[in-house]
JSON list of C-alpha atoms in Angstrom, two decimals:
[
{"chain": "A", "resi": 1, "resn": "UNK", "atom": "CA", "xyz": [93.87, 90.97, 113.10]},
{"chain": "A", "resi": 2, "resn": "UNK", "atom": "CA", "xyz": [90.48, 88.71, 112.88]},
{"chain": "A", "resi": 3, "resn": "UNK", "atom": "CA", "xyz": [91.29, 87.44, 116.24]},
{"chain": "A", "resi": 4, "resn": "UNK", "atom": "CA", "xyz": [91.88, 91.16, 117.41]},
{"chain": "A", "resi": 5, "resn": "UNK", "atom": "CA", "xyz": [88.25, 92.75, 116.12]},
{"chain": "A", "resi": 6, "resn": "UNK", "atom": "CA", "xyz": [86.39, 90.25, 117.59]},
{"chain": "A", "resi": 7, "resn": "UNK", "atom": "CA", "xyz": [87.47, 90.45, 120.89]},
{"chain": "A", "resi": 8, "resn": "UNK", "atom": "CA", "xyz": [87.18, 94.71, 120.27]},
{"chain": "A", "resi": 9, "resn": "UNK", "atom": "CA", "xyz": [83.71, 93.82, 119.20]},
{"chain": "A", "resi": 10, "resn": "UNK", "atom": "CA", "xyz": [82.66, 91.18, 121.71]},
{"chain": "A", "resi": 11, "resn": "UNK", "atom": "CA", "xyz": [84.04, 93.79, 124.67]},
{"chain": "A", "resi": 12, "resn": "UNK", "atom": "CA", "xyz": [81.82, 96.90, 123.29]},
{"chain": "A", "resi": 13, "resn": "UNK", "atom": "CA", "xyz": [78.62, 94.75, 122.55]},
{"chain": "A", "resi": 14, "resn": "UNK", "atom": "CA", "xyz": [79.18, 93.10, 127.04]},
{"chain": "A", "resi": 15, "resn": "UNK", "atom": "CA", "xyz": [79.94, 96.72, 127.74]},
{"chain": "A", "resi": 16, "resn": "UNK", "atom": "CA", "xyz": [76.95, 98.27, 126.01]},
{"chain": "A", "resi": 17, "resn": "UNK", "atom": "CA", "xyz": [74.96, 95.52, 127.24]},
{"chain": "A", "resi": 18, "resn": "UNK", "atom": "CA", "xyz": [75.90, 96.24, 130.91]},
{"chain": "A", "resi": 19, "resn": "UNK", "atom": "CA", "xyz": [75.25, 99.47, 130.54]},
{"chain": "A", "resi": 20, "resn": "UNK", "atom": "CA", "xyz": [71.89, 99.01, 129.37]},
{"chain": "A", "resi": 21, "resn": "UNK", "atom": "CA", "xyz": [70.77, 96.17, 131.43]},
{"chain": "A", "resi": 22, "resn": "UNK", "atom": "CA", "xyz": [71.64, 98.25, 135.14]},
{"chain": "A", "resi": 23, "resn": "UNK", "atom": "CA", "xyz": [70.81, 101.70, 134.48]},
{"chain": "A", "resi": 24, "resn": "UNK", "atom": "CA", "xyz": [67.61, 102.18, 135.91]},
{"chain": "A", "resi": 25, "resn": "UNK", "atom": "CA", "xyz": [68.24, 105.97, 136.50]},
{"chain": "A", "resi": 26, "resn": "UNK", "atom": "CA", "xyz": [68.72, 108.81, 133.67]},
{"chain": "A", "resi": 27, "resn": "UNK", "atom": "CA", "xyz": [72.52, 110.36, 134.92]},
{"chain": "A", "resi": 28, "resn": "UNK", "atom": "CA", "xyz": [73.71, 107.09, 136.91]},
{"chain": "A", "resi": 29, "resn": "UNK", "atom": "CA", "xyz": [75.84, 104.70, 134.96]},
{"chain": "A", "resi": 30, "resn": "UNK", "atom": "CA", "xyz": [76.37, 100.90, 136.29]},
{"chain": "A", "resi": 31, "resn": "UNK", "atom": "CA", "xyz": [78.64, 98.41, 134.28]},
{"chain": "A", "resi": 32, "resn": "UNK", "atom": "CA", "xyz": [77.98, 94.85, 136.15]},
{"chain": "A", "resi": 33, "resn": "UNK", "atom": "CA", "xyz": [76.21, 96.28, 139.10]},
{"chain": "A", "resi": 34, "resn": "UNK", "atom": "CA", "xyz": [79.17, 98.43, 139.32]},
{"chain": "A", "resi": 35, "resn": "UNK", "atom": "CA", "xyz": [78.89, 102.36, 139.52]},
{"chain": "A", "resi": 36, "resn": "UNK", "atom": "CA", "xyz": [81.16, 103.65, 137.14]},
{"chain": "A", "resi": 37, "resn": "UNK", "atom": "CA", "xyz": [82.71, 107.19, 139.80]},
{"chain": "A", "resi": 38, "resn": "UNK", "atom": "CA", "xyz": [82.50, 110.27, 137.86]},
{"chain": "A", "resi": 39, "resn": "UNK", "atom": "CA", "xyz": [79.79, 109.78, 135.51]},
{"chain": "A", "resi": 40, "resn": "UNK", "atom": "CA", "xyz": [76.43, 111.61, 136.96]},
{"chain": "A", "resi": 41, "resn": "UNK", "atom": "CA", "xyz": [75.17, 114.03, 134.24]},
{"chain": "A", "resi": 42, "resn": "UNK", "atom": "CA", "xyz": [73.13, 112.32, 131.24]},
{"chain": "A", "resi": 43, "resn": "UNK", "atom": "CA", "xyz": [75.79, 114.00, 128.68]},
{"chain": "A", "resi": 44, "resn": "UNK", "atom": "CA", "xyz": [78.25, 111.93, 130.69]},
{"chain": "A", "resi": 45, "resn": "UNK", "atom": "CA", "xyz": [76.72, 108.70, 129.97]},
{"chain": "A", "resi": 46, "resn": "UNK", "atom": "CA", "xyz": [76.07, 109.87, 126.61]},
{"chain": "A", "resi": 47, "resn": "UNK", "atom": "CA", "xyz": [79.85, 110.33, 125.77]},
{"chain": "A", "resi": 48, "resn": "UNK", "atom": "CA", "xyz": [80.54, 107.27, 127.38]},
{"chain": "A", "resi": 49, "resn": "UNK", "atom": "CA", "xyz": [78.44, 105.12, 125.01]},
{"chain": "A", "resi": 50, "resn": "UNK", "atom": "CA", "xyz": [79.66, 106.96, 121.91]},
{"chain": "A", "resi": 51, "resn": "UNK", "atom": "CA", "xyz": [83.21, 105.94, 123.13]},
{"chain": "A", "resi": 52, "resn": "UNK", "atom": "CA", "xyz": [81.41, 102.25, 123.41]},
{"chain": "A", "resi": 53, "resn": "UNK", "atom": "CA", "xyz": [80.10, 102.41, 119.84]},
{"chain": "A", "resi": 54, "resn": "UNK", "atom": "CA", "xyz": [83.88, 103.72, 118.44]},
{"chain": "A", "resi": 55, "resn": "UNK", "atom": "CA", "xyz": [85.29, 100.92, 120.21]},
{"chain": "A", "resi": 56, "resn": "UNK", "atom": "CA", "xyz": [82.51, 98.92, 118.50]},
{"chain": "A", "resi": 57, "resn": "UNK", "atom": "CA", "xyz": [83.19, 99.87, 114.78]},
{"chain": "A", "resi": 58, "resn": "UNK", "atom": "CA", "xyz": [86.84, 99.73, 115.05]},
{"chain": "A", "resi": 59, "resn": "UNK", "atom": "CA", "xyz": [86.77, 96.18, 116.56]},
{"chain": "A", "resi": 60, "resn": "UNK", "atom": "CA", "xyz": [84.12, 95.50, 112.93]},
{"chain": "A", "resi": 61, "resn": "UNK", "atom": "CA", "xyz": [86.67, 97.76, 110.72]},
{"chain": "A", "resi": 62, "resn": "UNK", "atom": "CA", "xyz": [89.60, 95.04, 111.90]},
{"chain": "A", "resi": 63, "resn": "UNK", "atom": "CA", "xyz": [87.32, 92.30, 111.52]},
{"chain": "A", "resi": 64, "resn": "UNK", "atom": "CA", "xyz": [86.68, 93.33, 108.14]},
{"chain": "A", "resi": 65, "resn": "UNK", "atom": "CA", "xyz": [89.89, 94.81, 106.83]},
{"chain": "A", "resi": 66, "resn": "UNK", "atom": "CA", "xyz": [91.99, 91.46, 108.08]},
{"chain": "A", "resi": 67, "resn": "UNK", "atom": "CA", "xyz": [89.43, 89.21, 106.33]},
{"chain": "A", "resi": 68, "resn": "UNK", "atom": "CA", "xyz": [89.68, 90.98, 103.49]},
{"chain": "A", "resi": 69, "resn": "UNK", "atom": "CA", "xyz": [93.28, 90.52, 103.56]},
{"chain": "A", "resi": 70, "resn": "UNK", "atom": "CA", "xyz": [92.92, 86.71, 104.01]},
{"chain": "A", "resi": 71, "resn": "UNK", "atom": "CA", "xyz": [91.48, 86.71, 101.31]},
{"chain": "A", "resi": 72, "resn": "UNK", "atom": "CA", "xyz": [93.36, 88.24, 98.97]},
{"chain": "A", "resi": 73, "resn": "UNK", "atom": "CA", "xyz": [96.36, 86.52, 99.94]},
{"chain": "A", "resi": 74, "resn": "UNK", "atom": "CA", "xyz": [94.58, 83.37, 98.97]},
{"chain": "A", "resi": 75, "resn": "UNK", "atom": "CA", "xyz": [93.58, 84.41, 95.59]},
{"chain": "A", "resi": 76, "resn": "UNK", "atom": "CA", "xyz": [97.05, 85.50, 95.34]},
{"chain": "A", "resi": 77, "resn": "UNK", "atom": "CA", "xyz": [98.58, 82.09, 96.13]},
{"chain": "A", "resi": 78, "resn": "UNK", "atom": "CA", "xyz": [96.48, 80.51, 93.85]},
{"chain": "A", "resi": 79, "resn": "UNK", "atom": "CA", "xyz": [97.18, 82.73, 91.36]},
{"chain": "A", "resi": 80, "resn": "UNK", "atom": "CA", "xyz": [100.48, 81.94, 91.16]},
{"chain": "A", "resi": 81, "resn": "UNK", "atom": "CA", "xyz": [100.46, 78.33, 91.92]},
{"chain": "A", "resi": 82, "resn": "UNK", "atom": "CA", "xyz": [98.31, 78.08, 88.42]},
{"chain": "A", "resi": 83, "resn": "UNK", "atom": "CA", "xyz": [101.14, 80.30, 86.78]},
{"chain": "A", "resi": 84, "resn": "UNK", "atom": "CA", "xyz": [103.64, 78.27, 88.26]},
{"chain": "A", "resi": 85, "resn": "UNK", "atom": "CA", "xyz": [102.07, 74.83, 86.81]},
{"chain": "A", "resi": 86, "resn": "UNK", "atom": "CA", "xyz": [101.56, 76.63, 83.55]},
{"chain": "A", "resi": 87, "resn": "UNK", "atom": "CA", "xyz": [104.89, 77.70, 82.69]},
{"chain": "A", "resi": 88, "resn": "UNK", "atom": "CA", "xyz": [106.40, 73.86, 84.10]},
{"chain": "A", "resi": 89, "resn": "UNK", "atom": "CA", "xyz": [104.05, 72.55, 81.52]},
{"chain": "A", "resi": 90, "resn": "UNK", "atom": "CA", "xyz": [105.17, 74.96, 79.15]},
{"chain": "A", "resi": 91, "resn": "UNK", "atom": "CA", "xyz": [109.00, 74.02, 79.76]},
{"chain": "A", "resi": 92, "resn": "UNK", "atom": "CA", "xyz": [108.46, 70.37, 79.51]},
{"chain": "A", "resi": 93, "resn": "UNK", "atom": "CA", "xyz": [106.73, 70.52, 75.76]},
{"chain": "A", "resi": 94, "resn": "UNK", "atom": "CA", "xyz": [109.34, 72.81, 74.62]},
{"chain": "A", "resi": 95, "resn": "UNK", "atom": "CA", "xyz": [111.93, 70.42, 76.01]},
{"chain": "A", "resi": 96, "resn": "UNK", "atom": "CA", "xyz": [110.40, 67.39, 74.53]},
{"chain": "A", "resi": 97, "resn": "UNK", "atom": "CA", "xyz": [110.41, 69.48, 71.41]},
{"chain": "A", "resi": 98, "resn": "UNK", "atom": "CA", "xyz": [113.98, 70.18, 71.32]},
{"chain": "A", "resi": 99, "resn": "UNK", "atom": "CA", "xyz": [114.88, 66.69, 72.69]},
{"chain": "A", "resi": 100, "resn": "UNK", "atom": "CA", "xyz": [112.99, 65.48, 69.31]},
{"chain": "A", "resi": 101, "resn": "UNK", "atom": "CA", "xyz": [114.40, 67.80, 67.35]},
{"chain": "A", "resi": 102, "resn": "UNK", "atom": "CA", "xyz": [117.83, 67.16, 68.19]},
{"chain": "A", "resi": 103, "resn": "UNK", "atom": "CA", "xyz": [117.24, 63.83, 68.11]},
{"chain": "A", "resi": 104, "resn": "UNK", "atom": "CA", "xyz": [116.28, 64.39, 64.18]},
{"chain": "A", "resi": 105, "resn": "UNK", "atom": "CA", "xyz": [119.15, 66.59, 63.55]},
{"chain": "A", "resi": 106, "resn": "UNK", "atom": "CA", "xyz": [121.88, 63.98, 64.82]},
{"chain": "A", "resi": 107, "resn": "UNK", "atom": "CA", "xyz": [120.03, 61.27, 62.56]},
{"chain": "A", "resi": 108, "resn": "UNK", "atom": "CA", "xyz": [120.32, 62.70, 60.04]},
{"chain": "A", "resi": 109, "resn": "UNK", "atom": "CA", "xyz": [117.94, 62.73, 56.73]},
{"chain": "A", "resi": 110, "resn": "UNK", "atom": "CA", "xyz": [119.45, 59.62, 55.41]},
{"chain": "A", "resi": 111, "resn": "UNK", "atom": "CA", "xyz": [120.48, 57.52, 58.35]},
{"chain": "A", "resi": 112, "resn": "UNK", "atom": "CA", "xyz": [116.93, 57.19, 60.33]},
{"chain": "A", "resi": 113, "resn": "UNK", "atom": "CA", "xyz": [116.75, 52.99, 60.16]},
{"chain": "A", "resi": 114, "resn": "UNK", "atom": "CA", "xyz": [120.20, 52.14, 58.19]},
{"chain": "A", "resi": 115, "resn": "UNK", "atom": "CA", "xyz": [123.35, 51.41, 59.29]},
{"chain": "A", "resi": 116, "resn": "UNK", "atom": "CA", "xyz": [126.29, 54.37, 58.75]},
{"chain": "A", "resi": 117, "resn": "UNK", "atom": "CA", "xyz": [127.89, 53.89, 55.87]},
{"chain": "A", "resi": 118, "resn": "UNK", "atom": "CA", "xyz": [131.10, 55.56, 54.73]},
{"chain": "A", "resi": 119, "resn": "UNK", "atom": "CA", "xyz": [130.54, 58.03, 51.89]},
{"chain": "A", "resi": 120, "resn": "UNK", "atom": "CA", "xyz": [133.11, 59.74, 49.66]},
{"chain": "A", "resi": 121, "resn": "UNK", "atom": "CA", "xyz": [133.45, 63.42, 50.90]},
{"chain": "A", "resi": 122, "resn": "UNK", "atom": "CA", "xyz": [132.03, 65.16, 47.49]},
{"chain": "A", "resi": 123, "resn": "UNK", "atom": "CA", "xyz": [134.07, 68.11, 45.99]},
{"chain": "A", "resi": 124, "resn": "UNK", "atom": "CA", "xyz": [132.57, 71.12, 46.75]},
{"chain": "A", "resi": 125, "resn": "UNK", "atom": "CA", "xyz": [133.29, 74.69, 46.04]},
{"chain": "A", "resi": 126, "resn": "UNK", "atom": "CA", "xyz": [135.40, 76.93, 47.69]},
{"chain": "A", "resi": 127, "resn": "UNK", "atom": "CA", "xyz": [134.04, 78.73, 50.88]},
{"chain": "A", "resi": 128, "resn": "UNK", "atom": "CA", "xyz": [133.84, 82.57, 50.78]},
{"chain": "A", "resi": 129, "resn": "UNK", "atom": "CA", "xyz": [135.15, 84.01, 53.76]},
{"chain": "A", "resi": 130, "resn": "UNK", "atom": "CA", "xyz": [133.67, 86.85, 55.22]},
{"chain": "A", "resi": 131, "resn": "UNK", "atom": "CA", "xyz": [136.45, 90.00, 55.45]},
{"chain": "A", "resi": 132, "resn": "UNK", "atom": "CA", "xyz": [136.72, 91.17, 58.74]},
{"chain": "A", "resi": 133, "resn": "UNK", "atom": "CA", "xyz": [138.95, 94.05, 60.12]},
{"chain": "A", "resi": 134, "resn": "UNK", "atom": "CA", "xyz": [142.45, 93.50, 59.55]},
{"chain": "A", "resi": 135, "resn": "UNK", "atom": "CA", "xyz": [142.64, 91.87, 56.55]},
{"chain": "A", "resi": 136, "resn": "UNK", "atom": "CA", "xyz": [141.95, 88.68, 57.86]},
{"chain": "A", "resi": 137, "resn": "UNK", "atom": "CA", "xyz": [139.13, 85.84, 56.37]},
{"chain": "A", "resi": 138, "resn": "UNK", "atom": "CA", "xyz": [136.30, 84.62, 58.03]},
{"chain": "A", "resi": 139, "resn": "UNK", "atom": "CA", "xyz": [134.74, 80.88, 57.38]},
{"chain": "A", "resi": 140, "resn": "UNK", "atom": "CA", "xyz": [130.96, 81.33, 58.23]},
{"chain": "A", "resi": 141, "resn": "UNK", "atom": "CA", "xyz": [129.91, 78.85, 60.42]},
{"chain": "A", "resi": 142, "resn": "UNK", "atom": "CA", "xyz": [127.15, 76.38, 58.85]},
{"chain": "A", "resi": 143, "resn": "UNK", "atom": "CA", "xyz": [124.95, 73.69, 60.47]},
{"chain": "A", "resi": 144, "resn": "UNK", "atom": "CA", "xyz": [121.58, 71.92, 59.17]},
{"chain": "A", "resi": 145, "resn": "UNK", "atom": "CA", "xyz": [120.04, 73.19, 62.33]},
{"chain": "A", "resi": 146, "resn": "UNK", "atom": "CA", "xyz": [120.44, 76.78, 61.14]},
{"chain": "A", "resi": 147, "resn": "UNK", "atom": "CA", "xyz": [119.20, 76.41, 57.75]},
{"chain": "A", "resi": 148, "resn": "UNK", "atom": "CA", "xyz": [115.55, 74.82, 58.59]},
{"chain": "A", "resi": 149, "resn": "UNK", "atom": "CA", "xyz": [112.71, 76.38, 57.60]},
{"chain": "A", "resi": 150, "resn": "UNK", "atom": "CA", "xyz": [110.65, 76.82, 60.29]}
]
């Protein structure tokens, strides 16, 4: 579209310029030493450079509107090539986060440097189920990763 409105522009300003340059008389109208047929009142050559100058500001209005577009695409791009390296960044804490944290959790809070050791399973309570529909008991499911505190 660039390409496009400077060629529009760069054919009215030769045009304009031709006329200009070899009209010597008020109602004749010469384009390159050329008589332009048809053109022989002064209101003729008048209409005739107003369709020279709307040539002229739509080859400019192109020019304008498909830089313009350029560069908005480019901000654009940018844009999200910053969002995109953002939210990587942001995956690759949170996994070393939860790499760490699992790490922790199989561990274990007394088994960081030591060697397993077998423990006697201690007697604990009976579990409450939860009563569903049916009549039927429900264990609730427990895990040290669900109780933290954070």
């Amino acid at each position: 579209m660039v390409f496009l409105g400077f060629l529009l522009g760069a054919a009215a300003i030769a045009v304009g310029a031709g006329v200009v340059l070899d009209n010597t008389d008020s109602a004749r109208l010469a384009v390159f030493d050329q008589d332009v047929p048809g053109l022989n009142n002064e209101w003729q050559v008048f209409l005739a450079g107003a369709g020279v100058a709307v040539v002229l500001v739509l080859g400019l209005m192109l020019t304008c509107t498909g830089a313009a577009r350029r560069i908005r695409n480019r901000r654009d791009l940018r844009d999200l090539r910053e969002e995109h390296q953002e939210s990587l960044t942001t995956l690759e804490m949170e996994k070393r986060r939860l790499e760490r944290e699992l790490a922790r959790v199989r561990q274990g809070p007394g088994r960081r440097n030591a060697q397993p050791q077998p423990q006697p399973a201690p007697a604990s309570p009976p579990v409450q189920g939860v009563r569903v529909a049916g009549g039927r008991s429900r264990i609730p499911a427990t895990s040290p990763f669900f109780e933290r505190g954070e």
